[in-house]
Amino acid sequence: MHDEFGPNLTVVISVLQTALTPAFLLVAVGSLLNVLTGRLSRIVDRSRDLQQLHGVTEGAAHQRVVSELRIIERRMQVVGSSILFAVLSAITVCIMIALLFLMGLTQFSAPWIAVSVFMLSLALLATCLLQFVREIRLATHAIHVPQEYLELPEKG
C-alpha cells in the first residue's frame, strides 16, 4: 500500500473519493449560510426602518413598532445562533475530512473518531436548521396585516 516514497496513487485516489462525500456537505452548509446571512441582512434593514418610525409614531402604531422591534431583536439572536451552529458544523466536517486524509495516507486508524466527528457535524447542522425554523416562525408572527387590507370592498 505504501512504498518507500509514501502512499501510491491508488491510495491517494481512494482517500480523495472518500473525502468527497463530506465535501458535498460543506457545499450544502455554505448554501445554508448564504440564506441565513441574507435573512440577517433583511432583519437588520427592517430594524433600521422600525427605529426611524419609533420616534414619529404614537398610540397603537407606536405599540406595533415597539412590539415588532422586540420580535426583530429575538430574530437577530436566533439567526445569529443558527449561523454559529452552521459554521461549527462546517468546521467539524473540515476536521473529519482532515482525519480521513490522515487515516488514509498514514498508518493511523481511528474510524470511531471520524464517525463521532461526523455525527457531531450532523447534530450541529440539525440544531442550525431547528433555529432556522424558529426564526421563520418568529418572522411570520411579526407580520401585521391591518384589518382594512383583509376586508373586501362592498359592491355598490
Short mmCIF file of N, CA, C and O in Angstrom, two decimals, residues 21-71:
data_model
loop_
_atom_site.label_atom_id
_atom_site.label_comp_id
_atom_site.label_asym_id
_atom_site.label_seq_id
_atom_site.Cartn_x
_atom_site.Cartn_y
_atom_site.Cartn_z
N THR A 21 -17.41 12.87 -0.33
CA THR A 21 -18.78 12.85 0.19
C THR A 21 -18.99 13.92 1.27
O THR A 21 -19.94 14.70 1.18
N PRO A 22 -18.15 14.00 2.30
CA PRO A 22 -18.37 15.08 3.27
C PRO A 22 -18.15 16.47 2.68
O PRO A 22 -18.71 17.45 3.18
N ALA A 23 -17.39 16.56 1.61
CA ALA A 23 -17.19 17.86 0.97
C ALA A 23 -18.51 18.38 0.40
O ALA A 23 -18.76 19.59 0.38
N PHE A 24 -19.38 17.49 -0.04
CA PHE A 24 -20.71 17.91 -0.51
C PHE A 24 -21.51 18.52 0.63
O PHE A 24 -22.30 19.44 0.43
N LEU A 25 -21.32 18.01 1.83
CA LEU A 25 -21.99 18.57 3.00
C LEU A 25 -21.51 20.01 3.23
O LEU A 25 -22.30 20.88 3.60
N LEU A 26 -20.24 20.25 2.98
CA LEU A 26 -19.71 21.61 3.11
C LEU A 26 -20.40 22.56 2.13
O LEU A 26 -20.71 23.70 2.47
N VAL A 27 -20.64 22.09 0.92
CA VAL A 27 -21.34 22.92 -0.08
C VAL A 27 -22.75 23.24 0.41
O VAL A 27 -23.21 24.39 0.31
N ALA A 28 -23.43 22.25 0.95
CA ALA A 28 -24.79 22.47 1.45
C ALA A 28 -24.80 23.46 2.61
O ALA A 28 -25.65 24.35 2.67
N VAL A 29 -23.87 23.31 3.53
CA VAL A 29 -23.79 24.23 4.66
C VAL A 29 -23.46 25.64 4.17
O VAL A 29 -24.01 26.63 4.67
N GLY A 30 -22.59 25.74 3.19
CA GLY A 30 -22.28 27.05 2.61
C GLY A 30 -23.51 27.72 2.01
O GLY A 30 -23.72 28.92 2.19
N SER A 31 -24.32 26.94 1.31
CA SER A 31 -25.56 27.48 0.74
C SER A 31 -26.52 27.92 1.84
O SER A 31 -27.16 28.97 1.74
N LEU A 32 -26.59 27.13 2.89
CA LEU A 32 -27.44 27.48 4.03
C LEU A 32 -26.95 28.78 4.69
O LEU A 32 -27.75 29.64 5.05
N LEU A 33 -25.64 28.91 4.83
CA LEU A 33 -25.08 30.14 5.40
C LEU A 33 -25.42 31.35 4.53
O LEU A 33 -25.68 32.44 5.06
N ASN A 34 -25.43 31.16 3.23
CA ASN A 34 -25.81 32.26 2.33
C ASN A 34 -27.25 32.70 2.59
O ASN A 34 -27.54 33.89 2.66
N VAL A 35 -28.15 31.73 2.76
CA VAL A 35 -29.55 32.05 3.06
C VAL A 35 -29.66 32.76 4.41
O VAL A 35 -30.37 33.76 4.55
N LEU A 36 -28.97 32.23 5.41
CA LEU A 36 -29.06 32.80 6.76
C LEU A 36 -28.51 34.23 6.82
O LEU A 36 -29.10 35.10 7.45
N THR A 37 -27.38 34.47 6.15
CA THR A 37 -26.83 35.83 6.17
C THR A 37 -27.74 36.78 5.40
O THR A 37 -27.85 37.96 5.75
N GLY A 38 -28.39 36.28 4.35
CA GLY A 38 -29.37 37.11 3.64
C GLY A 38 -30.54 37.49 4.54
O GLY A 38 -30.99 38.63 4.54
N ARG A 39 -31.02 36.51 5.31
CA ARG A 39 -32.13 36.79 6.24
C ARG A 39 -31.68 37.79 7.31
O ARG A 39 -32.41 38.71 7.66
N LEU A 40 -30.46 37.61 7.82
CA LEU A 40 -29.96 38.54 8.83
C LEU A 40 -29.88 39.95 8.27
O LEU A 40 -30.24 40.92 8.94
N SER A 41 -29.45 40.08 7.04
CA SER A 41 -29.36 41.39 6.40
C SER A 41 -30.74 42.04 6.29
O SER A 41 -30.90 43.23 6.59
N ARG A 42 -31.74 41.25 5.92
CA ARG A 42 -33.11 41.78 5.82
C ARG A 42 -33.64 42.17 7.19
O ARG A 42 -34.34 43.18 7.34
N ILE A 43 -33.31 41.39 8.21
CA ILE A 43 -33.76 41.70 9.58
C ILE A 43 -33.14 43.02 10.04
O ILE A 43 -33.82 43.87 10.62
N VAL A 44 -31.86 43.21 9.77
CA VAL A 44 -31.18 44.44 10.16
C VAL A 44 -31.81 45.63 9.43
O VAL A 44 -32.06 46.69 10.03
N ASP A 45 -32.09 45.47 8.14
CA ASP A 45 -32.73 46.56 7.38
C ASP A 45 -34.09 46.91 7.97
O ASP A 45 -34.42 48.08 8.14
N ARG A 46 -34.88 45.89 8.30
CA ARG A 46 -36.20 46.14 8.89
C ARG A 46 -36.05 46.82 10.25
O ARG A 46 -36.83 47.71 10.60
N SER A 47 -35.06 46.42 11.01
CA SER A 47 -34.81 47.02 12.32
C SER A 47 -34.52 48.52 12.17
O SER A 47 -35.04 49.34 12.93
N ARG A 48 -33.72 48.87 11.20
CA ARG A 48 -33.39 50.29 10.97
C ARG A 48 -34.63 51.08 10.57
O ARG A 48 -34.84 52.21 11.04
N ASP A 49 -35.46 50.48 9.72
CA ASP A 49 -36.71 51.15 9.33
C ASP A 49 -37.61 51.38 10.54
O ASP A 49 -38.18 52.47 10.70
N LEU A 50 -37.75 50.37 11.37
CA LEU A 50 -38.61 50.49 12.55
C LEU A 50 -38.05 51.50 13.55
O LEU A 50 -38.81 52.22 14.20
N GLN A 51 -36.72 51.55 13.67
CA GLN A 51 -36.13 52.51 14.60
C GLN A 51 -36.41 53.94 14.15
O GLN A 51 -36.59 54.84 14.99
N GLN A 52 -36.47 54.17 12.86
CA GLN A 52 -36.83 55.51 12.36
C GLN A 52 -38.28 55.83 12.66
O GLN A 52 -38.62 56.99 12.96
N LEU A 53 -39.16 54.81 12.61
CA LEU A 53 -40.58 55.03 12.90
C LEU A 53 -40.83 55.22 14.40
O LEU A 53 -41.84 55.82 14.78
N HIS A 54 -39.94 54.72 15.22
CA HIS A 54 -40.13 54.74 16.67
C HIS A 54 -40.39 56.15 17.20
O HIS A 54 -41.27 56.36 18.03
N GLY A 55 -39.64 57.10 16.73
CA GLY A 55 -39.76 58.46 17.23
C GLY A 55 -40.92 59.25 16.67
O GLY A 55 -41.26 60.31 17.20
N VAL A 56 -41.53 58.77 15.60
CA VAL A 56 -42.59 59.55 14.94
C VAL A 56 -43.97 58.92 15.04
O VAL A 56 -44.93 59.47 14.51
N THR A 57 -44.08 57.80 15.71
CA THR A 57 -45.39 57.15 15.84
C THR A 57 -45.94 57.36 17.24
O THR A 57 -45.19 57.62 18.19
N GLU A 58 -47.25 57.22 17.34
CA GLU A 58 -47.92 57.36 18.64
C GLU A 58 -49.02 56.32 18.73
O GLU A 58 -49.47 55.77 17.71
N GLY A 59 -49.50 56.10 19.94
CA GLY A 59 -50.65 55.24 20.17
C GLY A 59 -50.45 53.81 19.71
O GLY A 59 -49.40 53.21 19.92
N ALA A 60 -51.48 53.27 19.03
CA ALA A 60 -51.46 51.86 18.60
C ALA A 60 -50.34 51.60 17.59
O ALA A 60 -49.71 50.55 17.62
N ALA A 61 -50.08 52.58 16.71
CA ALA A 61 -49.00 52.42 15.73
C ALA A 61 -47.65 52.30 16.43
O ALA A 61 -46.80 51.48 16.05
N HIS A 62 -47.45 53.10 17.47
CA HIS A 62 -46.20 53.04 18.23
C HIS A 62 -46.06 51.70 18.95
O HIS A 62 -44.98 51.12 18.99
N GLN A 63 -47.16 51.21 19.51
CA GLN A 63 -47.13 49.91 20.17
C GLN A 63 -46.77 48.80 19.19
O GLN A 63 -46.01 47.89 19.53
N ARG A 64 -47.28 48.87 17.95
CA ARG A 64 -46.92 47.88 16.94
C ARG A 64 -45.44 47.96 16.59
O ARG A 64 -44.78 46.93 16.42
N VAL A 65 -44.91 49.17 16.50
CA VAL A 65 -43.48 49.35 16.19
C VAL A 65 -42.63 48.74 17.31
O VAL A 65 -41.69 47.98 17.04
N VAL A 66 -42.96 49.04 18.54
CA VAL A 66 -42.20 48.50 19.68
C VAL A 66 -42.31 46.98 19.73
O VAL A 66 -41.32 46.27 19.93
N SER A 67 -43.51 46.47 19.50
CA SER A 67 -43.72 45.02 19.51
C SER A 67 -42.89 44.35 18.43
O SER A 67 -42.23 43.32 18.68
N GLU A 68 -42.89 44.93 17.24
CA GLU A 68 -42.11 44.33 16.15
C GLU A 68 -40.61 44.46 16.40
O GLU A 68 -39.85 43.55 16.07
N LEU A 69 -40.18 45.57 16.99
CA LEU A 69 -38.76 45.71 17.33
C LEU A 69 -38.31 44.62 18.32
O LEU A 69 -37.20 44.10 18.22
N ARG A 70 -39.17 44.28 19.26
CA ARG A 70 -38.85 43.21 20.20
C ARG A 70 -38.70 41.87 19.48
O ARG A 70 -37.78 41.10 19.77
N ILE A 71 -39.59 41.63 18.54
CA ILE A 71 -39.50 40.38 17.76
C ILE A 71 -38.25 40.40 16.88
O ILE A 71 -37.55 39.39 16.76
#
